[in-house]
C-alpha atoms as a PDB file:
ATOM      1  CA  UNK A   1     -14.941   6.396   1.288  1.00  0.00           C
ATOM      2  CA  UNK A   2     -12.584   4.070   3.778  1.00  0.00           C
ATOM      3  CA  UNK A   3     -14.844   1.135   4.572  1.00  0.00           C
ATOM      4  CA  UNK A   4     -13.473  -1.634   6.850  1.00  0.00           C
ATOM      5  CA  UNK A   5     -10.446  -3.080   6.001  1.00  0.00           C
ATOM      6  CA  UNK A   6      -9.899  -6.975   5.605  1.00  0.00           C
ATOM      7  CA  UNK A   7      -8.249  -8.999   8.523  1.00  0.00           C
ATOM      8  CA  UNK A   8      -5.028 -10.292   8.689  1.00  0.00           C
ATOM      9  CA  UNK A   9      -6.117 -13.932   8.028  1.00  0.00           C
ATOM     10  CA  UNK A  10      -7.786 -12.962   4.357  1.00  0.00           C
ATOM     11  CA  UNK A  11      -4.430 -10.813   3.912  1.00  0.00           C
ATOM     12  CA  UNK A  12      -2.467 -14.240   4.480  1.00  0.00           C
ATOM     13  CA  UNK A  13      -4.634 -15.718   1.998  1.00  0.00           C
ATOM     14  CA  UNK A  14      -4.884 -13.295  -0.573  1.00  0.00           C
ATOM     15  CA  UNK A  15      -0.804 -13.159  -0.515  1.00  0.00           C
ATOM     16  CA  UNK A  16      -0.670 -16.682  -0.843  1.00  0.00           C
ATOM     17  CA  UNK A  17      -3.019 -16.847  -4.002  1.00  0.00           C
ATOM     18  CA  UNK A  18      -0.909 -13.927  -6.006  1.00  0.00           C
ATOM     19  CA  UNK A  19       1.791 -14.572  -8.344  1.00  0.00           C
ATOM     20  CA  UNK A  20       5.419 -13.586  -7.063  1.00  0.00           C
ATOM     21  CA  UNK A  21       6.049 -10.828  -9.521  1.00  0.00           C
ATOM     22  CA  UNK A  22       9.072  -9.049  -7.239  1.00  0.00           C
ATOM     23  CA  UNK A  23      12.692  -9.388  -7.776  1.00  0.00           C
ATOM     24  CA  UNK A  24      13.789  -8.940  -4.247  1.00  0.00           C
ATOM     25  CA  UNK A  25      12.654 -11.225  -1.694  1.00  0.00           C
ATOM     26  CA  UNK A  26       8.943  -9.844   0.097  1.00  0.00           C
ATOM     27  CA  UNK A  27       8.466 -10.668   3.989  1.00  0.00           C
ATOM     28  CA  UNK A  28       5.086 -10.288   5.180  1.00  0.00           C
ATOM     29  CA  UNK A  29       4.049  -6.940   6.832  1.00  0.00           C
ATOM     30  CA  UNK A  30       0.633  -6.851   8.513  1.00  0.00           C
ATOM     31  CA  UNK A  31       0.477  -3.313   9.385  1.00  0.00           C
ATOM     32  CA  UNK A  32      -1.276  -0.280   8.521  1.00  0.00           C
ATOM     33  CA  UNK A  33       0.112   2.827   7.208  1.00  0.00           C
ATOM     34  CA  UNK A  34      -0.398   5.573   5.638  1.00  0.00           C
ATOM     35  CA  UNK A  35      -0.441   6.308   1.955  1.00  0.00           C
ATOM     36  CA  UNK A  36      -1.759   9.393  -0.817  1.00  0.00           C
ATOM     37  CA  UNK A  37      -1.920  10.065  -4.371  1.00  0.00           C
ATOM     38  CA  UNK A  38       0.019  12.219  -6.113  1.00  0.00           C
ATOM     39  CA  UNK A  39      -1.960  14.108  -8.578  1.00  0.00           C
ATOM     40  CA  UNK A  40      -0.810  16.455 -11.345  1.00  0.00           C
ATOM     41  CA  UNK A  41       3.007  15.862 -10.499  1.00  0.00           C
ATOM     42  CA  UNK A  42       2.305  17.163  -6.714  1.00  0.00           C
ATOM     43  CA  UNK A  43       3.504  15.594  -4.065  1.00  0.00           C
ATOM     44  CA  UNK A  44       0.468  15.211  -1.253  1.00  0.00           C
ATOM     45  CA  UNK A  45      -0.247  17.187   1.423  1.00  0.00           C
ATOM     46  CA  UNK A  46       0.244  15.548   4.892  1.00  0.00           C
ATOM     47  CA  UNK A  47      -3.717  15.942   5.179  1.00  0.00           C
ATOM     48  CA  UNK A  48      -4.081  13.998   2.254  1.00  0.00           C
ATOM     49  CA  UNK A  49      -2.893  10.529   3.530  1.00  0.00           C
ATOM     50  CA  UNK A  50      -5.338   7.671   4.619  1.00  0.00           C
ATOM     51  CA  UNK A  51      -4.708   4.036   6.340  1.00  0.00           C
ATOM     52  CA  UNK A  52      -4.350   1.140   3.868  1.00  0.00           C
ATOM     53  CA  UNK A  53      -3.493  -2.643   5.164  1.00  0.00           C
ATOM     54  CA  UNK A  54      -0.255  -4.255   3.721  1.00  0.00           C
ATOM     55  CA  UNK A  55       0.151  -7.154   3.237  1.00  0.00           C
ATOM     56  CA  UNK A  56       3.416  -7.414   2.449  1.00  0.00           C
ATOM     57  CA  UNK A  57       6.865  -5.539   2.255  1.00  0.00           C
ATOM     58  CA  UNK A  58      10.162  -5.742   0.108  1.00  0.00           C
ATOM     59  CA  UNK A  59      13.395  -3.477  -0.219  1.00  0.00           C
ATOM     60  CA  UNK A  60      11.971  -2.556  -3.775  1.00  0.00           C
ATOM     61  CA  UNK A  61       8.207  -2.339  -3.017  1.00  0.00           C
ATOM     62  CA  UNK A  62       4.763  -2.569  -0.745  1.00  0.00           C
ATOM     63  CA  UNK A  63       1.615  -4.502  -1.353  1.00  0.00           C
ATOM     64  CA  UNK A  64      -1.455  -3.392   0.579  1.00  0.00           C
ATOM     65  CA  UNK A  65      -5.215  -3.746   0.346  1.00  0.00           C
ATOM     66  CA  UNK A  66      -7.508  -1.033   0.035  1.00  0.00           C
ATOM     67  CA  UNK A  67     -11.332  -0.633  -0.859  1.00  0.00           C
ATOM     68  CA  UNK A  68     -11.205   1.643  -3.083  1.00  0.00           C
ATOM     69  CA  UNK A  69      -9.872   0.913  -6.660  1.00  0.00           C
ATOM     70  CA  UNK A  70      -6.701   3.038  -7.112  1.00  0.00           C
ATOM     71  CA  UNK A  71      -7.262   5.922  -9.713  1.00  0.00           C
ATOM     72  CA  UNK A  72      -3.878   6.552  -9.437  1.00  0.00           C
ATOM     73  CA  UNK A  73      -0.546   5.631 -10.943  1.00  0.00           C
ATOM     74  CA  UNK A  74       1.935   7.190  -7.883  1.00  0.00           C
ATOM     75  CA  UNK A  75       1.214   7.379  -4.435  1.00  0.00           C
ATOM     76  CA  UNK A  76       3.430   8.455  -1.263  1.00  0.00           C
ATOM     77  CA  UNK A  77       3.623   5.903   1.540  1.00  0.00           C
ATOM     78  CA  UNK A  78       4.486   6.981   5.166  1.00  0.00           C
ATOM     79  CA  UNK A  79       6.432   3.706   6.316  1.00  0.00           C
ATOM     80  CA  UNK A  80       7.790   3.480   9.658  1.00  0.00           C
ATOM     81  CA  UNK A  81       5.927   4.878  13.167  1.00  0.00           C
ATOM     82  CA  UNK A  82       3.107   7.654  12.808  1.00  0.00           C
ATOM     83  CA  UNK A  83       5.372  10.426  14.645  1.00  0.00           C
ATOM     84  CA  UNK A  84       8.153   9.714  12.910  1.00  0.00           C
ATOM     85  CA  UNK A  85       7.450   8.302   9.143  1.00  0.00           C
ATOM     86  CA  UNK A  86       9.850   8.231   6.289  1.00  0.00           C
ATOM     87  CA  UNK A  87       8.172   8.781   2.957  1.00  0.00           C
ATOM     88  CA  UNK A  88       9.115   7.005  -0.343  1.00  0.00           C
ATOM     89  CA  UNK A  89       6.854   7.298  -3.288  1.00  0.00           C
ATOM     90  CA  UNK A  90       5.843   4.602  -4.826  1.00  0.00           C
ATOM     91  CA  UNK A  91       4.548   3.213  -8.566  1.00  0.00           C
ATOM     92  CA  UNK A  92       1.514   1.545  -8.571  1.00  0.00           C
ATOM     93  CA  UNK A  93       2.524  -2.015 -10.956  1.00  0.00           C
ATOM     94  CA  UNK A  94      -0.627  -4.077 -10.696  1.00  0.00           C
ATOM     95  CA  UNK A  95      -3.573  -3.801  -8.974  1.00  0.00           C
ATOM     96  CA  UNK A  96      -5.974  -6.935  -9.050  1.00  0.00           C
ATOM     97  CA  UNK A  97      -9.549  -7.178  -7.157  1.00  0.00           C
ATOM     98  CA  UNK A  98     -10.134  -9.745  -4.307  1.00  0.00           C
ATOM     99  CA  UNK A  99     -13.082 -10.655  -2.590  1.00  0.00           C
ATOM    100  CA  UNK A 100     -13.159 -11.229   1.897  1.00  0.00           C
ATOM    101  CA  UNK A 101     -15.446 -12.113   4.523  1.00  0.00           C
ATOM    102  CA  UNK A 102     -16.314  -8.663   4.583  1.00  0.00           C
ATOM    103  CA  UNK A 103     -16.727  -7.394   1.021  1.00  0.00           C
ATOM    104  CA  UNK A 104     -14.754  -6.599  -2.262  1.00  0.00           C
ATOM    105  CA  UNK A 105     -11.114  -5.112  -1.994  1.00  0.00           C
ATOM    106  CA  UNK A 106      -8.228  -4.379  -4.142  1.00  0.00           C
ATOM    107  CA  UNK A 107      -4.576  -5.848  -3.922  1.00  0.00           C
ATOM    108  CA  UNK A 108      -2.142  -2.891  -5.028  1.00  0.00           C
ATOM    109  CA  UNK A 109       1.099  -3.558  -5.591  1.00  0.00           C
ATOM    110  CA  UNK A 110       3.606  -0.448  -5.824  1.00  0.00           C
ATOM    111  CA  UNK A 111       7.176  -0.470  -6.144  1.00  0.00           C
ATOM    112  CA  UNK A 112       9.227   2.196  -4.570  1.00  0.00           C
ATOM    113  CA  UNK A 113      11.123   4.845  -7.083  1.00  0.00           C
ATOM    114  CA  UNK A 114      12.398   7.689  -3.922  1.00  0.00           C
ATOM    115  CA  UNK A 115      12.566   8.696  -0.924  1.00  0.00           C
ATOM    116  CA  UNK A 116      10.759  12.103  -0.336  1.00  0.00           C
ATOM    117  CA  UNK A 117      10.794  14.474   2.652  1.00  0.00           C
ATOM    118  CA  UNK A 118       7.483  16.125   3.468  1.00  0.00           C
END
């Protein structure tokens, strides 16, 4: 299902070939973390949550990459240090695909709606 992620230099160029569709200003933020769907209303399991690469980071939103083609429309992400995370949950506003060195990949960009406490 998780195949290997892009590197940091095709994040920098994906990001720089993407429209700016946020209102608040984005920073770049070339970490992992964690994210899940929520299905059927429910919030996710801590199980549930997989490694994504972002790509970038605002007060009102994330963009990451992933392999997988979102079949979602919300998702939880787990921002901040693995022991100690803070969820939000997050809309999924555009997803578009992009092509790397090593493969196909999706650009999914979510805006944040709440925090949540798992």
């Amino acid at each position: 299902m998780i195949e290997a992620l892009p590197s940091i230099a095709n994040l920098v160029e994906v990001s720089q070939r993407v429209e700016e569709l946020r209102k608040s200003p984005r920073m770049q933020y070339r970490f992992q973390q964690e994210i899940a769907p929520i299905c059927g209303g429910q919030l996710p399991r801590k199980c549930d949550f997989y490694r994504v690469s972002c790509v970038d980071i605002s007060c009102g939103g994330l963009c990451f990459v992933t392999a997988d083609k979102p079949d979602f429309e919300s998702l939880v992400v787990a921002l901040g240090p693995q022991k100690m995370p803070m969820y939000v949950v997050a809309k999924v506003t555009n997803v578009a695909p992009i092509s790397a060195v090593n493969g196909e990949f999706f650009r999914v960009g979510c805006q944040f709606t709440e925090r949540v406490y798992l």
